[in-house]
PDB file of C-alpha atoms in Angstrom:
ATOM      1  CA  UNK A   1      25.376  -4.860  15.903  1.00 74.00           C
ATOM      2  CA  UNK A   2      22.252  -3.160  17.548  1.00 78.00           C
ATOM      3  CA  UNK A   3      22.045   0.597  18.139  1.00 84.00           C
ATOM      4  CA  UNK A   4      22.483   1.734  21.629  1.00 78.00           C
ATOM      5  CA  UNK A   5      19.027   1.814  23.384  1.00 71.00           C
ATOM      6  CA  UNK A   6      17.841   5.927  25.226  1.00 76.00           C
ATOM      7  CA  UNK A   7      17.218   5.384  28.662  1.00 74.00           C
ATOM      8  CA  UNK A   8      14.964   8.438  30.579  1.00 73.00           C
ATOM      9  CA  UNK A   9      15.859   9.378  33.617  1.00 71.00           C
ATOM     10  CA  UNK A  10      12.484  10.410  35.516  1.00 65.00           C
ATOM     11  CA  UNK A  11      12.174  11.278  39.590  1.00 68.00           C
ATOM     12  CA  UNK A  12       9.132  11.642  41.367  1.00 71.00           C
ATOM     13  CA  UNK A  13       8.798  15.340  43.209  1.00 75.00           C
ATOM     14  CA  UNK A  14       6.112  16.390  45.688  1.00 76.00           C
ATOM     15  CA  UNK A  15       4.147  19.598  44.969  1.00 81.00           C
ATOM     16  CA  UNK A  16       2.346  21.195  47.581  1.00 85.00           C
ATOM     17  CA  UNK A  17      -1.011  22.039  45.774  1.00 87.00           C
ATOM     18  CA  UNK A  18      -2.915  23.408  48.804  1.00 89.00           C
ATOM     19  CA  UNK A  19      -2.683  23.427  52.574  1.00 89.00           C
ATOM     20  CA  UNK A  20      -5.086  23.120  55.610  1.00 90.00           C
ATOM     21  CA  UNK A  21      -5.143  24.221  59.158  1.00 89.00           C
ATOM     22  CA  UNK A  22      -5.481  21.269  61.718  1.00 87.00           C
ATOM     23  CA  UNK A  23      -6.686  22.141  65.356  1.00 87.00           C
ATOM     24  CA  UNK A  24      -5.960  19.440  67.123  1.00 86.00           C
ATOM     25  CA  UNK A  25      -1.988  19.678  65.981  1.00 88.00           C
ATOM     26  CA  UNK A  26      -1.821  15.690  66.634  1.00 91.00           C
ATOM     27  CA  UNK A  27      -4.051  12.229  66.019  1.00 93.00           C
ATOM     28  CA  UNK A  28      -5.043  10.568  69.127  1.00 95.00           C
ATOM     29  CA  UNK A  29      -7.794   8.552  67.990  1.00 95.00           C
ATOM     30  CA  UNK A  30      -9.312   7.223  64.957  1.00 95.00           C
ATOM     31  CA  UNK A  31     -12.159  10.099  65.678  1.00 95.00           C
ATOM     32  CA  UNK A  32      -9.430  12.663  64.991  1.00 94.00           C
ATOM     33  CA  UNK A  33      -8.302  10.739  61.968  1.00 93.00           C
ATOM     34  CA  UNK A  34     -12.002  11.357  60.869  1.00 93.00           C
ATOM     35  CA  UNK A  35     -12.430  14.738  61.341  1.00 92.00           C
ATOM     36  CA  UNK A  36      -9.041  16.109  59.214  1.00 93.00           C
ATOM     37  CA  UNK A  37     -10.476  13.031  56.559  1.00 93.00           C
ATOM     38  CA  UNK A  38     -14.259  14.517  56.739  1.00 93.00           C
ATOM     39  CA  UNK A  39     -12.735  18.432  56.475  1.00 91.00           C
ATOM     40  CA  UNK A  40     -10.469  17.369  53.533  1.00 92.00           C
ATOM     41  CA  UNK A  41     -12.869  15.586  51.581  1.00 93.00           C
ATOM     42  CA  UNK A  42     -16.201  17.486  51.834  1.00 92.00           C
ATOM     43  CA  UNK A  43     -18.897  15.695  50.545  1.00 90.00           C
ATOM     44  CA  UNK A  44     -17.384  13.262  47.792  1.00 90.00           C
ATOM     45  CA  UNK A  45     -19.761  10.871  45.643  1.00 88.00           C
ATOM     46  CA  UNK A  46     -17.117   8.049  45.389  1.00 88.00           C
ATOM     47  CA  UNK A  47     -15.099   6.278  47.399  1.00 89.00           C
ATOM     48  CA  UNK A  48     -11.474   8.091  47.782  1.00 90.00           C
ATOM     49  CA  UNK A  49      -8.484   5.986  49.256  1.00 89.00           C
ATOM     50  CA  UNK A  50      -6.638   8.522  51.015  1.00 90.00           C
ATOM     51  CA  UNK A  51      -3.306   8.736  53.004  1.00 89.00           C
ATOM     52  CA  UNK A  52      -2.240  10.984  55.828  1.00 89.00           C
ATOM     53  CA  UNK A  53       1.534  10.999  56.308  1.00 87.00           C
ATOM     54  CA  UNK A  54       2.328  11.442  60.534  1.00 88.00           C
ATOM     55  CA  UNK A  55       5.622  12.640  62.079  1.00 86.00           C
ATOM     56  CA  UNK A  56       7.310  10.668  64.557  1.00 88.00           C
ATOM     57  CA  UNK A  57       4.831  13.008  67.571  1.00 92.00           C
ATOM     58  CA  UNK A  58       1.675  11.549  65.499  1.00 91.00           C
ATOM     59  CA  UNK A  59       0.839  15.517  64.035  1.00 91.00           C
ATOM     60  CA  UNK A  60       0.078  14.879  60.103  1.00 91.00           C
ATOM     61  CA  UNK A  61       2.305  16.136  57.763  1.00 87.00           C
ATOM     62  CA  UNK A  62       0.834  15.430  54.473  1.00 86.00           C
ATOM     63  CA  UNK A  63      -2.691  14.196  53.166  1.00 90.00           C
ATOM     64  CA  UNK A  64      -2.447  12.765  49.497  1.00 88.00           C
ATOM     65  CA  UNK A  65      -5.063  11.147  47.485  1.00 89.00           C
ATOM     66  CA  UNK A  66      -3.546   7.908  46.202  1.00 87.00           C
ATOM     67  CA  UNK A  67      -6.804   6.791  44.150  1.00 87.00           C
ATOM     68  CA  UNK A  68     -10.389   7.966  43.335  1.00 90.00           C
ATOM     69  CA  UNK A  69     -12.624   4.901  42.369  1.00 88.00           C
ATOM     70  CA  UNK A  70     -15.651   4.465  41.675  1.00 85.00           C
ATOM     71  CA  UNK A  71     -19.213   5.249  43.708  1.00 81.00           C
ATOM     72  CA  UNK A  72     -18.482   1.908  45.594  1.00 82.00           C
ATOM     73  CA  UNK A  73     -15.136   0.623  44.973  1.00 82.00           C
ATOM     74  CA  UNK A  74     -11.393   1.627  45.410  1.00 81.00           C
ATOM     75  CA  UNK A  75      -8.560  -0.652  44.007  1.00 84.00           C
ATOM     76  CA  UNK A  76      -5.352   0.191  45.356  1.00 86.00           C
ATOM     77  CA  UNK A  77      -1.654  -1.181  44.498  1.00 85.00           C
ATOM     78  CA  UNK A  78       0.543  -0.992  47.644  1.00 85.00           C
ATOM     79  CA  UNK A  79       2.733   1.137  45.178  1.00 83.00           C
ATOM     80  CA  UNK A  80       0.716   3.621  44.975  1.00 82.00           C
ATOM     81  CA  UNK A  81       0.438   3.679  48.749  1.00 85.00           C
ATOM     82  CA  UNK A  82       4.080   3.715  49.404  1.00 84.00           C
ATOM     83  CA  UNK A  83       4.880   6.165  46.885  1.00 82.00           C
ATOM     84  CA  UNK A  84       4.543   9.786  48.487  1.00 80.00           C
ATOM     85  CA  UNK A  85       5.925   8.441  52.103  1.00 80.00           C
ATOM     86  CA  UNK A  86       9.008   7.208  50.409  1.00 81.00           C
ATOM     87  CA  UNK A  87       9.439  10.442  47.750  1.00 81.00           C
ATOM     88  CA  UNK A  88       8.713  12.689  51.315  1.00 76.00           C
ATOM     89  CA  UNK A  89      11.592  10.813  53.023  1.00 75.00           C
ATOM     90  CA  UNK A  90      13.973  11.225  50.243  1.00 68.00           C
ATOM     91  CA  UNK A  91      13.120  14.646  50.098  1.00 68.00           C
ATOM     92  CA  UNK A  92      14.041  15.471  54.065  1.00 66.00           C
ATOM     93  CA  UNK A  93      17.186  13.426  53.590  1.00 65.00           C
ATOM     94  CA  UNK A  94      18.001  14.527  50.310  1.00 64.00           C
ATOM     95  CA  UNK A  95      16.961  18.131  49.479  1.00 64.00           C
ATOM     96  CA  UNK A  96      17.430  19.906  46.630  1.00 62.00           C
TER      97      UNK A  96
END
């Protein structure tokens, strides 16, 4: 008879590690998109694949980096794309 196997329990949390003030309070246009994506990033020397999370009135709510790649590629699993929305819903539904 075999041993009985330890199984982790892990969750994924969101930590706020910074913040950023946002003029325009809501996206409009892909030119607003730009302009919170070209204040967030700076100047950057590869390519970053970045998501901005929008409420249901289009104002961002979050801005995570999903993948830094390199100076002219980005590969991206939709996992790693899906991850923060999903872990930010459960948090507003679920909090702690």
């Amino acid at each position: 008879m075999q041993s009985a196997k330890r199984v982790n329990i892990v969750s994924v949390k969101l930590v706020k590690e910074a913040s950023m003030l946002y003029k325009g309070r809501r996206i409009r246009s892909p030119q607003d998109s730009y302009e919170i994506f070209k204040e967030f990033l700076g100047e950057v020397d590869r390519e970053y694949f970045v998501i901005m999370c929008l409420d249901t009135k289009n104002q961002p709510t979050n801005i995570n980096v999903a993948h830094i790649g390199s100076l002219n590629a980005s590969i991206v699993h939709p996992r790693e794309i899906m991850t923060v929305p999903l872990v930010m819903v459960k948090e507003i539904r679920y909090p702690q």
